């Protein structure tokens, strides 16, 4: 079983077989265009609306009409941020918030440790994520309710994994592939005020998002939402147990630390080891058959240190040796204990190699 050694679930999760099973008919005979009048179209639109209900249920939204399907969280974030030119975003946001924010001329709030410093005066717009993809740190976007006229949250790392609280949130983004659904599908939740569309050229999604609906993917998102609602408690408990096992398994190692602060997602473990390169550790683990990450997958191919880790003020020595282990439904406690053992021996091996290279150089 390969999935049990895949510890990069914050980058993406494997498709749940129950999700695949629900999607398959819509990749076969159920190919209709959801906006066609005939029976093929009717079958497709019925499945789309059922998926919308399931997503609304997972979010605890009042009305399925508050859910608009998008190609993922990146699109949902871009859609929201394209509509606001004054305001700010949090300091720990994903680049799918930071880059559209720069385009729109939004400010970036400062960080107070792993907390977000509140703005001096209320802002027209603010976007704060619910869970961080690199650290797992959890925030409560609603604590900024009084600081912003319009409040958006990128909930990509918490939806489907932890309970969603939409109280006081105007807009929220989510993505199916972070909770065992397919890639390339997500949604924007809108409390009341629909935003002018980002994509125009068709009247799908009530004219809010043009383009032929990706029915099988939408069905997959709906199925993933239904499974998540059923298994969330068990999944979170399982993740917490595995996370604790890895931390415990590393106790014999010298000079390491856990990042992310007190309130962290059970699904993410960010750890730094002094004196090694995170990338080398990722490669060592890959050789042993384990997938972990040296940061956010989206930025781990760039040589720049992550803005999230740098803003925490981590010493460059520690920063370099940072890796992320992210847990999911298909990992096992046994594989997590094994992972800790492989981490331990790999860190020791890399440190010895580093010491030898250091000696040769002097
Ligand atoms: N926001 C966060 C916090 C994420 O972790 C990701 C995925 N790495 C995204 C947005 C982008 O989501 P998607 O892949 O659906 O575009």
XYZ file of N, CA and C in Angstrom, residues 34-228:
585
model
N -24.557 19.974 -18.432
C -25.537 20.246 -17.367
C -26.547 21.322 -17.768
N -26.294 22.017 -18.869
C -27.245 23.046 -19.290
C -28.034 22.660 -20.533
N -27.956 21.394 -20.938
C -28.784 20.917 -22.045
C -30.173 20.569 -21.517
N -31.169 20.703 -22.388
C -32.559 20.468 -21.938
C -32.880 18.972 -21.867
N -32.235 18.189 -22.719
C -32.596 16.767 -22.807
C -32.201 15.963 -21.559
N -32.521 14.683 -21.614
C -32.326 13.822 -20.439
C -30.872 13.786 -19.964
N -29.937 13.828 -20.915
C -28.509 13.812 -20.525
C -28.193 15.034 -19.661
N -28.711 16.172 -20.104
C -28.494 17.416 -19.366
C -29.181 17.379 -18.004
N -30.381 16.835 -17.992
C -31.136 16.788 -16.717
C -30.416 15.925 -15.684
N -29.865 14.819 -16.170
C -29.142 13.934 -15.250
C -27.921 14.666 -14.674
N -27.238 15.385 -15.543
C -26.024 16.091 -15.104
C -26.366 17.200 -14.120
N -27.383 18.008 -14.427
C -27.684 19.147 -13.551
C -28.198 18.650 -12.186
N -28.914 17.525 -12.197
C -29.400 16.977 -10.916
C -28.207 16.591 -10.036
N -27.193 15.996 -10.666
C -25.997 15.587 -9.904
C -25.242 16.805 -9.394
N -25.189 17.848 -10.223
C -24.494 19.081 -9.820
C -25.204 19.697 -8.613
N -26.526 19.738 -8.665
C -27.263 20.366 -7.549
C -27.175 19.530 -6.267
N -27.094 18.213 -6.442
C -26.899 17.389 -5.240
C -25.532 17.666 -4.614
N -24.536 17.848 -5.488
C -23.189 18.151 -4.989
C -23.188 19.489 -4.271
N -23.911 20.450 -4.816
C -23.958 21.777 -4.193
C -24.558 21.666 -2.781
N -25.616 20.831 -2.670
C -26.233 20.627 -1.347
C -25.254 19.997 -0.372
N -24.496 19.033 -0.871
C -23.541 18.337 0.008
C -22.436 19.280 0.486
N -21.975 20.145 -0.408
C -20.925 21.096 -0.023
C -21.498 22.077 1.004
N -22.726 22.555 0.742
C -23.367 23.491 1.680
C -23.504 22.842 3.060
N -23.847 21.558 3.053
C -24.019 20.824 4.316
C -22.685 20.734 5.063
N -21.634 20.415 4.328
C -20.305 20.316 4.956
C -19.898 21.642 5.588
N -20.225 22.743 4.872
C -19.828 24.067 5.363
C -20.743 24.571 6.468
N -21.932 23.994 6.552
C -22.931 24.535 7.473
C -23.532 25.808 6.899
N -23.561 25.910 5.548
C -24.158 27.082 4.890
C -25.677 26.949 4.920
N -26.353 28.087 4.980
C -27.827 28.060 5.068
C -28.468 27.578 3.774
N -27.861 27.971 2.643
C -28.514 27.773 1.361
C -27.494 27.267 0.332
N -27.789 26.156 -0.369
C -26.842 25.661 -1.383
C -26.503 26.725 -2.425
N -27.419 27.680 -2.656
C -27.153 28.727 -3.655
C -25.974 29.621 -3.248
N -25.543 29.494 -2.002
C -24.370 30.277 -1.563
C -23.062 29.664 -2.064
N -23.162 28.474 -2.671
C -21.957 27.770 -3.148
C -21.848 27.904 -4.667
N -20.750 28.474 -5.148
C -20.505 28.573 -6.588
C -19.264 27.759 -6.908
N -19.382 26.864 -7.884
C -18.236 26.017 -8.223
C -17.202 26.802 -9.036
N -15.934 26.556 -8.709
C -14.816 27.184 -9.414
C -13.813 26.081 -9.762
N -12.710 26.460 -10.403
C -11.709 25.446 -10.758
C -10.813 25.099 -9.574
N -11.047 25.724 -8.436
C -10.237 25.423 -7.252
C -10.165 26.642 -6.357
N -9.326 26.539 -5.344
C -9.211 27.649 -4.392
C -8.468 28.833 -5.006
N -7.514 28.564 -5.894
C -6.784 29.666 -6.534
C -7.764 30.580 -7.269
N -8.662 29.971 -8.032
C -9.648 30.790 -8.754
C -10.578 31.517 -7.787
N -11.046 30.821 -6.776
C -11.968 31.441 -5.814
C -11.286 32.641 -5.141
N -10.020 32.462 -4.755
C -9.270 33.564 -4.129
C -9.107 34.738 -5.093
N -8.703 34.409 -6.341
C -8.532 35.473 -7.341
C -9.827 36.225 -7.588
N -10.905 35.481 -7.619
C -12.220 36.080 -7.865
C -12.527 37.131 -6.790
N -12.347 36.744 -5.554
C -12.660 37.664 -4.457
C -11.721 38.869 -4.494
N -10.434 38.595 -4.581
C -9.462 39.687 -4.442
C -9.463 40.652 -5.625
N -9.942 40.168 -6.787
C -10.029 41.066 -7.951
C -11.072 42.151 -7.714
N -11.950 41.925 -6.751
C -13.041 42.865 -6.508
C -12.772 43.883 -5.403
N -11.594 43.818 -4.811
C -11.303 44.771 -3.726
C -9.921 45.403 -3.942
N -9.873 46.694 -3.887
C -8.582 47.363 -4.101
C -8.090 48.067 -2.843
N -8.915 48.071 -1.804
C -8.475 48.665 -0.538
C -8.698 47.681 0.585
N -7.670 47.515 1.395
C -7.778 46.583 2.508
C -6.488 45.815 2.654
N -6.565 44.603 3.215
C -5.330 43.866 3.503
C -5.572 42.357 3.499
N -4.468 41.632 3.514
C -4.512 40.177 3.671
C -3.536 39.805 4.791
N -3.687 38.611 5.317
C -2.835 38.166 6.425
C -1.391 37.945 5.989
N -0.466 37.873 6.937
C 0.956 37.721 6.616
C 1.360 36.295 6.242
N 0.521 35.326 6.579
C 0.904 33.920 6.375
C 0.153 33.274 5.208
N -0.467 34.096 4.376
C -1.327 33.557 3.316
C -0.539 32.798 2.250
N -1.232 31.935 1.557
C -0.713 31.194 0.398
C -0.491 32.203 -0.744
N 0.381 31.819 -1.696
C 0.627 32.743 -2.812
C -0.641 32.982 -3.649
N -1.606 32.084 -3.562
C -2.865 32.281 -4.282
C -3.707 33.393 -3.653
N -3.251 33.930 -2.536
C -3.836 35.152 -1.951
C -2.843 36.300 -2.132
N -1.574 36.034 -1.828
C -0.586 37.121 -1.832
C -0.431 37.761 -3.215
N -0.395 36.925 -4.243
C -0.161 37.507 -5.576
C -1.363 38.289 -6.080
N -2.578 37.747 -6.000
C -3.727 38.598 -6.366
C -3.827 39.847 -5.491
N -3.406 39.753 -4.230
C -3.451 40.925 -3.344
C -2.522 42.016 -3.870
N -1.330 41.597 -4.319
C -0.381 42.574 -4.878
C -0.985 43.233 -6.105
N -1.600 42.425 -6.952
C -2.233 42.967 -8.167
C -3.291 43.997 -7.842
N -4.065 43.695 -6.787
C -5.179 44.580 -6.441
C -4.730 45.768 -5.615
N -3.487 45.762 -5.164
C -2.996 46.877 -4.346
C -3.378 46.751 -2.877
N -3.652 45.520 -2.422
C -3.992 45.317 -1.006
C -2.715 45.262 -0.163
N -2.845 45.638 1.091
C -1.698 45.614 2.008
C -1.535 44.218 2.602
N -0.385 43.993 3.231
C -0.179 42.733 3.957
C -0.010 43.073 5.437
N -0.845 42.491 6.260
C -0.757 42.776 7.694
C 0.557 42.217 8.255
N 1.006 42.799 9.347
C 2.218 42.294 9.998
C 1.852 41.091 10.868
N 2.875 40.306 11.228
C 2.621 39.197 12.153
C 3.175 39.526 13.530
N 2.466 39.039 14.526
C 2.925 39.155 15.910
C 3.195 37.721 16.347
N 4.450 37.241 16.125
C 4.738 35.817 16.331
C 3.919 35.032 15.327
N 3.272 33.956 15.793
C 2.401 33.213 14.863
C 1.005 33.812 14.811
N 0.795 34.889 15.549
C -0.503 35.552 15.481
C -0.469 36.653 14.418
N -1.646 37.108 14.049
C -1.748 38.165 13.043
C -2.051 39.464 13.786
N -1.197 40.479 13.597
C -1.446 41.746 14.301
C -2.713 42.391 13.728
N -3.637 42.773 14.592
C -4.861 43.392 14.078
C -4.567 44.753 13.446
N -5.321 45.139 12.422
C -5.079 46.451 11.804
C -5.401 47.585 12.783
N -4.757 48.746 12.590
C -4.958 49.882 13.494
C -6.395 50.402 13.426
N -6.953 50.391 12.234
C -8.340 50.867 12.092
C -9.071 49.934 11.136
N -10.401 49.914 11.194
C -11.153 48.979 10.342
C -10.847 49.175 8.851
N -10.810 48.036 8.141
C -10.441 48.040 6.720
C -11.675 47.768 5.859
N -11.661 48.244 4.614
C -12.792 47.914 3.722
C -12.861 46.415 3.426
N -11.674 45.763 3.412
C -11.619 44.340 3.059
C -10.459 43.669 3.775
N -10.685 42.437 4.214
C -9.597 41.673 4.835
C -9.739 40.187 4.492
N -8.629 39.546 4.189
C -8.626 38.109 3.939
C -7.640 37.422 4.889
N -8.143 36.473 5.658
C -7.322 35.738 6.634
C -7.628 34.248 6.506
N -6.604 33.431 6.342
C -6.818 31.995 6.167
C -7.215 31.324 7.495
N -7.839 30.151 7.397
C -8.270 29.451 8.620
C -7.180 28.524 9.146
N -6.416 27.922 8.240
C -5.338 26.999 8.638
C -4.202 27.177 7.655
N -2.991 27.236 8.176
C -1.840 27.475 7.310
C -1.333 26.181 6.675
N -0.982 26.265 5.391
C -0.543 25.086 4.660
C 0.868 24.644 5.027
N 1.714 25.545 5.507
C 3.092 25.148 5.823
C 3.270 24.754 7.280
N 2.579 25.466 8.155
C 2.783 25.262 9.593
C 1.647 24.492 10.262
N 0.470 24.572 9.659
C -0.709 23.983 10.293
C -1.357 24.910 11.307
N -0.750 26.075 11.537
C -1.308 27.012 12.516
C -2.768 27.341 12.180
N -3.590 27.345 13.222
C -5.014 27.648 13.037
C -5.300 29.069 13.494
N -6.138 29.777 12.737
C -6.600 31.097 13.166
C -8.120 31.113 13.091
N -8.690 32.085 13.757
C -10.140 32.241 13.705
C -10.418 33.543 12.962
N -10.679 33.452 11.664
C -10.851 34.687 10.878
C -11.891 35.627 11.489
N -12.894 35.033 12.183
C -13.944 35.912 12.722
C -13.450 36.842 13.838
N -12.262 36.561 14.371
C -11.740 37.486 15.383
C -11.452 38.857 14.754
N -11.408 38.894 13.409
C -11.168 40.153 12.698
C -12.462 40.772 12.168
N -13.593 40.191 12.593
C -14.883 40.673 12.069
C -15.052 42.192 12.235
N -14.678 42.676 13.396
C -14.860 44.110 13.660
C -13.807 44.955 12.949
N -12.768 44.285 12.417
C -11.676 45.029 11.771
C -11.889 45.187 10.272
N -12.952 44.603 9.743
C -13.132 44.633 8.292
C -14.599 44.736 7.907
N -14.834 45.541 6.892
C -16.202 45.653 6.375
C -16.590 44.349 5.668
N -15.653 43.855 4.858
C -15.869 42.584 4.147
C -14.751 41.626 4.576
N -15.145 40.417 4.984
C -14.167 39.443 5.490
C -14.174 38.178 4.627
N -13.001 37.857 4.077
C -12.846 36.624 3.286
C -11.897 35.683 4.015
N -12.113 34.384 3.848
C -11.155 33.425 4.399
C -10.830 32.342 3.377
N -9.537 32.097 3.181
C -9.080 30.971 2.381
C -9.088 29.766 3.325
N -10.122 28.931 3.175
C -10.296 27.812 4.103
C -9.818 26.488 3.511
N -8.966 26.594 2.503
C -8.523 25.417 1.755
C -7.930 24.314 2.624
N -7.201 24.680 3.675
C -6.529 23.650 4.481
C -7.382 23.158 5.644
N -8.572 23.716 5.828
C -9.398 23.223 6.937
C -10.703 22.576 6.481
N -11.273 23.046 5.366
C -12.557 22.488 4.932
C -12.412 20.987 4.640
N -13.305 20.209 5.179
C -13.301 18.767 4.960
C -12.403 18.029 5.940
N -11.620 18.814 6.728
C -10.696 18.184 7.672
C -11.030 18.543 9.109
N -11.489 19.778 9.268
C -11.868 20.269 10.596
C -13.226 20.962 10.453
N -13.983 21.100 11.542
C -15.286 21.752 11.416
C -15.162 23.173 10.859
N -16.112 23.564 10.027
C -16.086 24.903 9.413
C -17.026 25.833 10.172
N -16.533 27.027 10.493
C -17.365 28.027 11.158
C -17.483 29.239 10.232
N -18.668 29.409 9.651
C -18.854 30.496 8.690
C -19.422 31.757 9.324
N -19.665 31.685 10.626
C -20.214 32.839 11.342
C -19.356 34.097 11.074
N -19.987 35.124 10.559
C -19.270 36.385 10.352
C -18.371 36.421 9.121
N -18.371 35.334 8.337
C -17.528 35.286 7.127
C -18.380 35.675 5.908
N -17.868 36.583 5.087
C -18.613 36.999 3.895
C -18.333 36.091 2.702
N -17.073 35.692 2.558
C -16.675 34.820 1.445
C -15.650 33.808 1.944
N -15.724 32.586 1.408
C -14.728 31.573 1.788
C -14.382 30.713 0.570
N -13.096 30.356 0.469
C -12.619 29.529 -0.647
C -12.292 28.122 -0.166
N -12.524 27.157 -1.039
C -12.180 25.770 -0.701
C -11.790 25.007 -1.961
N -11.159 23.858 -1.753
C -10.649 23.058 -2.861
C -10.835 21.571 -2.582
N -11.356 20.831 -3.568
C -11.682 19.417 -3.354
C -10.461 18.524 -3.129
N -9.350 18.851 -3.812
C -8.227 17.902 -3.757
C -7.493 17.913 -2.415
N -7.890 18.804 -1.520
C -7.272 18.800 -0.192
C -8.031 17.870 0.759
N -9.211 17.420 0.309
C -9.924 16.463 1.169
C -10.488 15.291 0.357
N -9.579 14.670 -0.403
C -9.827 13.376 -1.055
C -10.790 13.459 -2.236
N -10.966 14.680 -2.774
C -11.719 14.860 -4.011
C -10.751 15.058 -5.161
N -11.294 15.274 -6.368
C -10.413 15.450 -7.531
C -9.767 16.838 -7.578
N -8.719 16.959 -8.370
C -8.046 18.252 -8.553
C -8.812 19.095 -9.574
N -8.602 20.397 -9.506
C -9.217 21.281 -10.500
C -10.668 21.603 -10.228
N -11.101 21.419 -9.005
C -12.472 21.802 -8.649
C -12.489 22.320 -7.206
N -13.248 23.363 -7.025
C -13.377 23.957 -5.698
C -14.630 24.802 -5.681
N -14.722 25.698 -4.730
C -15.928 26.523 -4.652
C -15.651 27.803 -3.894
N -16.520 28.767 -4.155
C -16.530 29.985 -3.358
C -17.861 30.038 -2.616
N -17.794 30.213 -1.311
C -18.993 30.421 -0.499
C -19.232 31.934 -0.413
N -20.483 32.319 -0.617
C -20.870 33.728 -0.547
C -21.999 33.865 0.463
N -21.790 34.625 1.510
C -22.835 34.744 2.538
C -24.066 35.442 1.971
N -23.870 36.616 1.403
C -25.033 37.389 0.937
C -24.839 38.018 -0.429
N -23.769 38.804 -0.532
C -23.614 39.681 -1.682
C -22.803 39.018 -2.795
N -23.448 38.531 -3.882
C -22.640 37.917 -4.945
C -21.681 38.930 -5.563
N -20.495 38.458 -5.894
C -19.483 39.328 -6.497
C -19.668 39.340 -8.013
N -19.310 40.431 -8.675
C -19.290 40.399 -10.140
C -18.382 39.258 -10.596
N -18.754 38.555 -11.674
C -17.973 37.364 -12.060
C -16.537 37.679 -12.466
N -15.674 36.693 -12.233
C -14.286 36.788 -12.709
C -14.256 36.320 -14.166
N -14.978 35.207 -14.415
C -15.028 34.640 -15.762
C -16.386 34.932 -16.380
N -16.392 35.548 -17.545
C -17.645 35.822 -18.240
C -17.646 35.088 -19.578
N -18.864 34.920 -20.134
C -18.936 34.249 -21.425
C -19.943 33.108 -21.415
N -20.789 33.063 -20.412
C -21.823 32.028 -20.332
C -22.650 32.284 -19.093
N -23.857 31.737 -19.059
C -24.714 32.062 -17.893
C -24.742 30.941 -16.842
N -23.743 30.045 -16.902
C -23.680 28.979 -15.891
C -23.524 29.591 -14.501
N -23.866 28.817 -13.496
C -23.735 29.267 -12.098
C -24.406 30.632 -11.896
N -25.627 30.761 -12.434
C -26.384 32.016 -12.314
C -25.643 33.211 -12.875
N -24.826 32.972 -13.856
C -24.071 34.071 -14.467
C -22.867 34.495 -13.633
N -22.592 33.763 -12.544
C -21.488 34.161 -11.657
C -20.147 33.572 -12.087
N -20.197 32.454 -12.825
C -18.947 31.827 -13.246
C -19.218 31.109 -14.564
N -18.755 31.733 -15.663
C -19.024 31.172 -16.982
C -18.161 29.946 -17.251
N -18.651 29.084 -18.108
C -17.890 27.899 -18.526
C -18.701 26.635 -18.284
N -18.618 25.694 -19.208
C -19.340 24.421 -19.073
C -18.938 23.737 -17.774
N -19.917 23.288 -17.039
C -19.624 22.707 -15.724
C -18.853 21.394 -15.866
N -17.863 21.223 -15.015
C -17.079 19.996 -14.975
C -17.838 19.015 -14.069
N -18.825 18.357 -14.668
C -19.798 17.609 -13.867
C -19.144 16.518 -13.015
N -18.277 15.711 -13.621
C -17.700 14.604 -12.842
C -16.886 15.140 -11.655
N -16.165 16.247 -11.887
C -15.360 16.818 -10.794
C -16.270 17.395 -9.704
N -17.345 18.042 -10.127
C -18.297 18.604 -9.157
C -18.928 17.474 -8.333
N -19.277 16.394 -9.027
C -19.824 15.226 -8.317
C -18.783 14.705 -7.321
N -17.525 14.710 -7.732
C -16.437 14.265 -6.850
C -16.310 15.161 -5.632
N -16.405 16.463 -5.840
C -16.342 17.398 -4.709
C -17.502 17.126 -3.738
N -18.689 16.930 -4.312
C -19.863 16.647 -3.466
C -19.679 15.355 -2.672
N -19.171 14.326 -3.352
C -18.974 13.033 -2.688
C -17.925 13.169 -1.585
N -16.847 13.915 -1.885
C -15.787 14.117 -0.880
C -16.358 14.856 0.335
N -17.256 15.805 0.072
C -17.871 16.565 1.168
C -18.726 15.640 2.033
N -19.484 14.759 1.377
C -20.360 13.846 2.125
C -19.528 12.883 2.984
N -18.455 12.355 2.403
C -17.594 11.431 3.164
C -16.961 12.186 4.333
N -16.497 13.411 4.048
C -15.818 14.192 5.091
C -16.751 14.459 6.274
